[in-house]
Amino acid sequence: VSQPKTQEPQTPERPPDTGDSTYQVVIVRYGTRDTLKSEVYLNFQLYDEPDEPVRLDYFLWIVRNQHRALVVDTGFSRAAGRRRDRTLLVDPPEVFTAFGVEPAAAPTVLLTHAHYDHIGNLSFFADSAIVMSGTEVDFWTGPVARRAQFRYTVEDAEIAELTAARDRGRVREFSGTATVAPGIEMIEFGGHTPGLSVVRVQTSDGPVLLASDAIHYYEEYERDMPFSIVADLRRMYLGFDRVRAMVAAGSIRHIVCGHDRETLAQFTPLQDAPSGYADLAVSIGAAT
Ligand SMILES: [Zn+2]
């Protein structure tokens, strides 16, 4: 039986082409705080188990290959972190500089949602294009976001910055799914915020889901326990289901949670980490 011929070029000497569409994901822990399960899980008393301390870590995600580097979220600002009593381990702009992600190169910035710990430091990338769900942009620049239960999760000055960026045409708003670059997809989930999005990245170690705050903690996902800050509970649950379906279908191999202290232990210490980052940075996939 003859197989249909593929169009592969027959040049065995050529190194395997990992191509333009395979990346290394770098995860850097830049901040932390200690809290309680009763603070992070919605209606924790429902589970009828003792409360206990839980650490909430803050991460930056850099997606890079030899063609480009992209930034997924920009962390909290030093000022907002201080006001909210968060521990800053390394100021995000310092992290970006240490990893060679320079504002002058205007890396594309993907914003999963507008909470203060995800869009602080946006001004560091003043010339970058921003990709964000249109629903998310509309919500946070609209009137309901001014109400107390939403407003405390953002910084007014940062929303103003986002608004200014949008007015200058720097924000690429999408709905549903957006292919940001070959091998990088942004997918709108909602739930935690109206337009919360996740990012799927192809790596040499398989597809990675940067879940951001669709999944703060592995326990949240594994035990089906919604987070306490929620815009749409139904969509938050459906987000968990959607991730499970993606895992079952093989379209995700690794899940990177938004705030879990176990994250660094799950992945590979970064080869050639910049000085001072050996204990803070891990990677998924080979550098290409
Ligand atoms: Zn959040």
Short mmCIF file of C-alpha atoms and ligand atoms in Angstrom, two decimals:
data_model
loop_
_atom_site.label_atom_id
_atom_site.label_comp_id
_atom_site.label_asym_id
_atom_site.label_seq_id
_atom_site.Cartn_x
_atom_site.Cartn_y
_atom_site.Cartn_z
CA VAL A 1 0.00 0.00 0.00
CA SER A 2 1.54 3.29 -1.00
CA GLN A 3 1.32 6.12 1.43
CA PRO A 4 0.60 9.61 0.17
CA LYS A 5 3.87 11.45 -0.22
CA THR A 6 4.51 14.27 2.20
CA GLN A 7 6.29 17.43 1.15
CA GLU A 8 9.19 17.04 3.61
CA PRO A 9 12.44 18.21 2.04
CA GLN A 10 14.99 15.37 1.98
CA THR A 11 17.99 17.05 3.58
CA PRO A 12 19.04 14.88 6.51
CA GLU A 13 22.08 17.05 7.35
CA ARG A 14 19.85 19.92 8.30
CA PRO A 15 19.34 20.21 12.08
CA PRO A 16 15.84 19.37 13.20
CA ASP A 17 13.70 22.40 12.54
CA THR A 18 12.12 23.42 15.82
CA GLY A 19 10.94 26.36 13.80
CA ASP A 20 9.54 29.68 14.58
CA SER A 21 6.67 28.27 16.60
CA THR A 22 8.44 26.52 19.51
CA TYR A 23 9.39 28.44 22.63
CA GLN A 24 10.98 28.24 26.01
CA VAL A 25 8.73 29.37 28.87
CA VAL A 26 10.59 31.04 31.73
CA ILE A 27 8.82 31.41 35.07
CA VAL A 28 10.20 33.83 37.65
CA ARG A 29 8.92 34.13 41.20
CA TYR A 30 9.13 37.82 42.09
CA GLY A 31 6.85 38.24 45.12
CA THR A 32 5.05 36.39 47.88
CA ARG A 33 2.66 36.63 50.80
CA ASP A 34 1.26 34.38 53.49
CA THR A 35 -2.47 33.98 53.72
CA LEU A 36 -5.13 31.44 54.69
CA LYS A 37 -7.22 28.93 52.79
CA SER A 38 -10.33 30.68 54.09
CA GLU A 39 -9.08 33.84 52.36
CA VAL A 40 -8.27 32.30 48.99
CA TYR A 41 -11.07 29.78 48.50
CA LEU A 42 -14.65 30.90 47.99
CA ASN A 43 -16.88 29.90 50.93
CA PHE A 44 -14.16 27.65 52.33
CA GLN A 45 -16.43 26.64 55.23
CA LEU A 46 -18.45 24.53 52.75
CA TYR A 47 -15.67 21.96 52.65
CA ASP A 48 -15.86 21.35 56.39
CA GLU A 49 -12.12 21.11 56.97
CA PRO A 50 -9.76 23.06 59.20
CA ASP A 51 -8.42 26.34 57.92
CA GLU A 52 -4.68 26.47 57.33
CA PRO A 53 -1.99 28.85 56.17
CA VAL A 54 -1.21 28.91 52.47
CA ARG A 55 1.46 30.87 50.64
CA LEU A 56 0.51 32.94 47.63
CA ASP A 57 3.42 33.53 45.26
CA TYR A 58 3.62 36.01 42.39
CA PHE A 59 5.22 35.13 39.06
CA LEU A 60 6.33 36.64 35.78
CA TRP A 61 6.18 34.59 32.61
CA ILE A 62 8.52 35.16 29.66
CA VAL A 63 8.00 33.25 26.43
CA ARG A 64 11.00 33.28 24.12
CA ASN A 65 12.72 31.74 21.15
CA GLN A 66 15.41 32.93 18.76
CA HIS A 67 12.88 34.98 16.82
CA ARG A 68 11.09 36.81 19.60
CA ALA A 69 10.38 37.24 23.29
CA LEU A 70 6.94 37.96 24.69
CA VAL A 71 5.87 38.95 28.15
CA VAL A 72 2.79 37.46 29.81
CA ASP A 73 1.61 39.91 32.50
CA THR A 74 3.84 42.49 34.16
CA GLY A 75 3.47 41.79 37.89
CA PHE A 76 2.60 44.24 40.65
CA SER A 77 4.34 47.58 40.97
CA ARG A 78 6.64 48.29 43.89
CA ALA A 79 4.21 50.97 45.16
CA ALA A 80 1.07 48.82 44.89
CA GLY A 81 2.86 45.90 46.51
CA ARG A 82 3.91 48.08 49.45
CA ARG A 83 0.41 49.50 49.88
CA ARG A 84 -1.05 46.01 49.95
CA ASP A 85 1.68 44.59 52.18
CA ARG A 86 3.01 42.10 49.63
CA THR A 87 6.62 40.98 49.80
CA LEU A 88 8.56 42.00 46.71
CA LEU A 89 11.48 39.64 46.10
CA VAL A 90 12.67 41.34 42.90
CA ASP A 91 11.13 44.35 41.20
CA PRO A 92 9.63 43.11 37.88
CA PRO A 93 11.45 45.70 35.70
CA GLU A 94 14.71 44.36 37.18
CA VAL A 95 13.64 40.84 36.28
CA PHE A 96 12.87 41.80 32.70
CA THR A 97 16.22 43.56 32.38
CA ALA A 98 18.09 40.61 33.89
CA PHE A 99 16.47 38.31 31.34
CA GLY A 100 17.24 40.62 28.44
CA VAL A 101 13.64 41.62 27.82
CA GLU A 102 14.24 45.29 27.11
CA PRO A 103 11.58 47.96 26.57
CA ALA A 104 13.53 49.24 23.55
CA ALA A 105 12.78 45.98 21.74
CA ALA A 106 9.05 46.55 22.44
CA PRO A 107 8.20 42.92 23.20
CA THR A 108 4.52 42.10 22.78
CA VAL A 109 2.83 42.11 26.18
CA LEU A 110 -0.02 39.65 26.76
CA LEU A 111 -2.26 40.66 29.65
CA THR A 112 -4.36 37.87 31.13
CA HIS A 113 -6.46 40.29 33.21
CA ALA A 114 -6.31 43.75 34.73
CA HIS A 115 -5.76 42.97 38.44
CA TYR A 116 -2.99 45.02 40.07
CA ASP A 117 -0.65 42.04 40.34
CA HIS A 118 -0.85 41.36 36.60
CA ILE A 119 -0.67 44.82 34.96
CA GLY A 120 1.60 46.80 37.28
CA ASN A 121 4.77 48.02 35.56
CA LEU A 122 2.97 48.36 32.23
CA SER A 123 4.69 51.70 31.73
CA PHE A 124 8.03 49.84 31.60
CA PHE A 125 6.96 48.62 28.15
CA ALA A 126 5.67 51.97 26.93
CA ASP A 127 6.14 51.13 23.24
CA SER A 128 4.91 47.55 23.30
CA ALA A 129 1.77 46.25 21.67
CA ILE A 130 -0.59 44.79 24.25
CA VAL A 131 -2.90 41.84 23.63
CA MET A 132 -5.92 41.54 25.90
CA SER A 133 -9.49 40.30 25.78
CA GLY A 134 -11.85 43.04 24.59
CA THR A 135 -14.32 42.01 27.28
CA GLU A 136 -11.63 42.54 29.91
CA VAL A 137 -10.61 45.96 28.58
CA ASP A 138 -14.24 47.10 28.29
CA PHE A 139 -15.12 45.93 31.77
CA TRP A 140 -12.25 47.61 33.59
CA THR A 141 -12.59 50.86 31.67
CA GLY A 142 -16.35 50.86 32.26
CA PRO A 143 -18.61 51.95 35.14
CA VAL A 144 -19.20 48.68 37.03
CA ALA A 145 -15.46 48.30 37.66
CA ARG A 146 -15.68 51.42 39.83
CA ARG A 147 -17.83 49.58 42.40
CA ALA A 148 -16.09 48.65 45.63
CA GLN A 149 -16.04 44.86 45.19
CA PHE A 150 -14.23 45.19 41.89
CA ARG A 151 -12.24 48.37 42.39
CA TYR A 152 -10.04 47.08 45.23
CA THR A 153 -8.50 44.46 42.92
CA VAL A 154 -7.04 47.05 40.57
CA GLU A 155 -5.03 50.25 40.76
CA ASP A 156 -6.84 53.29 39.34
CA ALA A 157 -3.60 54.65 37.87
CA GLU A 158 -2.96 51.34 36.10
CA ILE A 159 -6.45 51.26 34.61
CA ALA A 160 -5.83 54.83 33.44
CA GLU A 161 -2.61 53.63 31.82
CA LEU A 162 -4.43 50.79 30.12
CA THR A 163 -7.08 53.24 28.90
CA ALA A 164 -4.38 55.54 27.53
CA ALA A 165 -2.68 52.62 25.79
CA ARG A 166 -5.99 51.64 24.23
CA ASP A 167 -6.68 55.21 23.12
CA ARG A 168 -3.26 55.30 21.46
CA GLY A 169 -4.09 52.14 19.52
CA ARG A 170 -1.59 49.95 21.35
CA VAL A 171 -4.10 47.36 22.56
CA ARG A 172 -5.05 44.49 20.29
CA GLU A 173 -8.39 43.39 21.69
CA PHE A 174 -9.64 39.92 20.88
CA SER A 175 -12.60 37.77 21.68
CA GLY A 176 -12.58 33.98 21.98
CA THR A 177 -9.14 32.89 20.84
CA ALA A 178 -6.27 34.88 19.36
CA THR A 179 -3.13 33.54 17.73
CA VAL A 180 -0.61 36.04 19.03
CA ALA A 181 2.39 34.56 17.20
CA PRO A 182 3.06 31.15 15.65
CA GLY A 183 2.71 28.66 18.53
CA ILE A 184 1.19 31.13 20.99
CA GLU A 185 -2.54 31.31 21.57
CA MET A 186 -4.48 33.45 23.99
CA ILE A 187 -7.84 32.02 25.05
CA GLU A 188 -10.58 33.91 26.85
CA PHE A 189 -12.05 32.07 29.83
CA GLY A 190 -13.70 34.65 32.09
CA GLY A 191 -14.71 33.60 35.61
CA HIS A 192 -12.13 35.22 37.89
CA THR A 193 -12.59 38.46 35.91
CA PRO A 194 -15.02 39.07 33.02
CA GLY A 195 -12.41 38.51 30.31
CA LEU A 196 -9.70 36.53 32.10
CA SER A 197 -7.54 34.78 29.51
CA VAL A 198 -5.03 31.96 29.51
CA VAL A 199 -2.06 31.47 27.18
CA ARG A 200 -1.13 28.25 25.41
CA VAL A 201 2.49 27.98 24.27
CA GLN A 202 4.20 25.27 22.22
CA THR A 203 7.53 24.14 23.66
CA SER A 204 9.98 21.31 22.93
CA ASP A 205 8.50 19.67 26.03
CA GLY A 206 4.95 19.87 24.72
CA PRO A 207 2.21 22.48 24.94
CA VAL A 208 2.12 24.57 28.11
CA LEU A 209 -0.90 26.32 29.59
CA LEU A 210 -0.06 29.53 31.39
CA ALA A 211 -3.30 29.38 33.35
CA SER A 212 -2.77 32.68 35.16
CA ASP A 213 -5.71 33.15 37.52
CA ALA A 214 -7.99 30.63 35.83
CA ILE A 215 -6.10 28.35 38.27
CA HIS A 216 -4.28 30.06 41.14
CA TYR A 217 -3.42 26.80 42.88
CA TYR A 218 -3.06 23.19 41.77
CA GLU A 219 -5.40 22.28 44.64
CA GLU A 220 -8.00 24.69 43.30
CA TYR A 221 -8.08 22.78 40.02
CA GLU A 222 -7.64 19.27 41.37
CA ARG A 223 -10.26 19.64 44.10
CA ASP A 224 -12.60 21.88 42.11
CA MET A 225 -12.46 24.71 44.66
CA PRO A 226 -13.20 28.13 43.17
CA PHE A 227 -11.09 31.12 44.20
CA SER A 228 -12.58 33.80 46.43
CA ILE A 229 -12.30 36.63 43.91
CA VAL A 230 -14.82 35.80 41.22
CA ALA A 231 -16.81 37.74 38.63
CA ASP A 232 -18.72 34.74 37.26
CA LEU A 233 -18.74 31.55 39.27
CA ARG A 234 -20.33 29.47 36.54
CA ARG A 235 -17.62 30.41 34.09
CA MET A 236 -14.94 29.77 36.71
CA TYR A 237 -16.15 26.16 37.09
CA LEU A 238 -16.45 25.80 33.32
CA GLY A 239 -12.86 27.05 33.04
CA PHE A 240 -11.68 24.13 35.21
CA ASP A 241 -13.65 21.78 32.94
CA ARG A 242 -12.14 23.32 29.87
CA VAL A 243 -8.61 22.80 31.18
CA ARG A 244 -9.43 19.18 32.04
CA ALA A 245 -10.74 18.64 28.52
CA MET A 246 -7.59 20.18 27.02
CA VAL A 247 -5.40 17.91 29.16
CA ALA A 248 -7.47 14.85 28.17
CA ALA A 249 -7.19 15.78 24.50
CA GLY A 250 -3.44 16.23 24.76
CA SER A 251 -3.57 19.88 23.81
CA ILE A 252 -1.90 20.76 27.13
CA ARG A 253 1.00 18.89 28.70
CA HIS A 254 1.94 21.26 31.51
CA ILE A 255 -0.23 23.56 33.61
CA VAL A 256 1.43 26.62 35.10
CA CYS A 257 -0.78 27.99 37.90
CA GLY A 258 -1.02 31.67 38.66
CA HIS A 259 0.09 31.71 42.29
CA ASP A 260 1.06 28.25 43.60
CA ARG A 261 4.20 27.89 45.72
CA GLU A 262 4.78 24.44 44.21
CA THR A 263 5.23 25.91 40.73
CA LEU A 264 9.01 26.21 40.85
CA ALA A 265 9.37 22.62 42.08
CA GLN A 266 7.37 21.32 39.09
CA PHE A 267 9.72 22.53 36.39
CA THR A 268 13.38 22.62 35.39
CA PRO A 269 15.81 25.00 37.06
CA LEU A 270 16.86 27.44 34.39
CA GLN A 271 20.22 26.68 32.77
CA ASP A 272 22.39 29.80 32.83
CA ALA A 273 20.00 31.73 35.04
CA PRO A 274 21.15 35.32 35.56
CA SER A 275 23.04 35.85 38.80
CA GLY A 276 20.66 35.86 41.78
CA TYR A 277 17.91 33.95 39.99
CA ALA A 278 18.99 30.35 40.57
CA ASP A 279 16.27 29.85 43.20
CA LEU A 280 13.64 32.02 41.53
CA ALA A 281 13.56 30.96 37.88
CA VAL A 282 12.57 27.75 36.14
CA SER A 283 11.90 26.85 32.54
CA ILE A 284 9.82 24.59 30.38
CA GLY A 285 11.22 23.50 27.03
CA ALA A 286 14.65 23.95 25.55
CA ALA A 287 15.99 27.32 24.52
CA THR A 288 15.63 27.45 20.72
ZN ZN B 1 -6.22 37.99 39.57
#
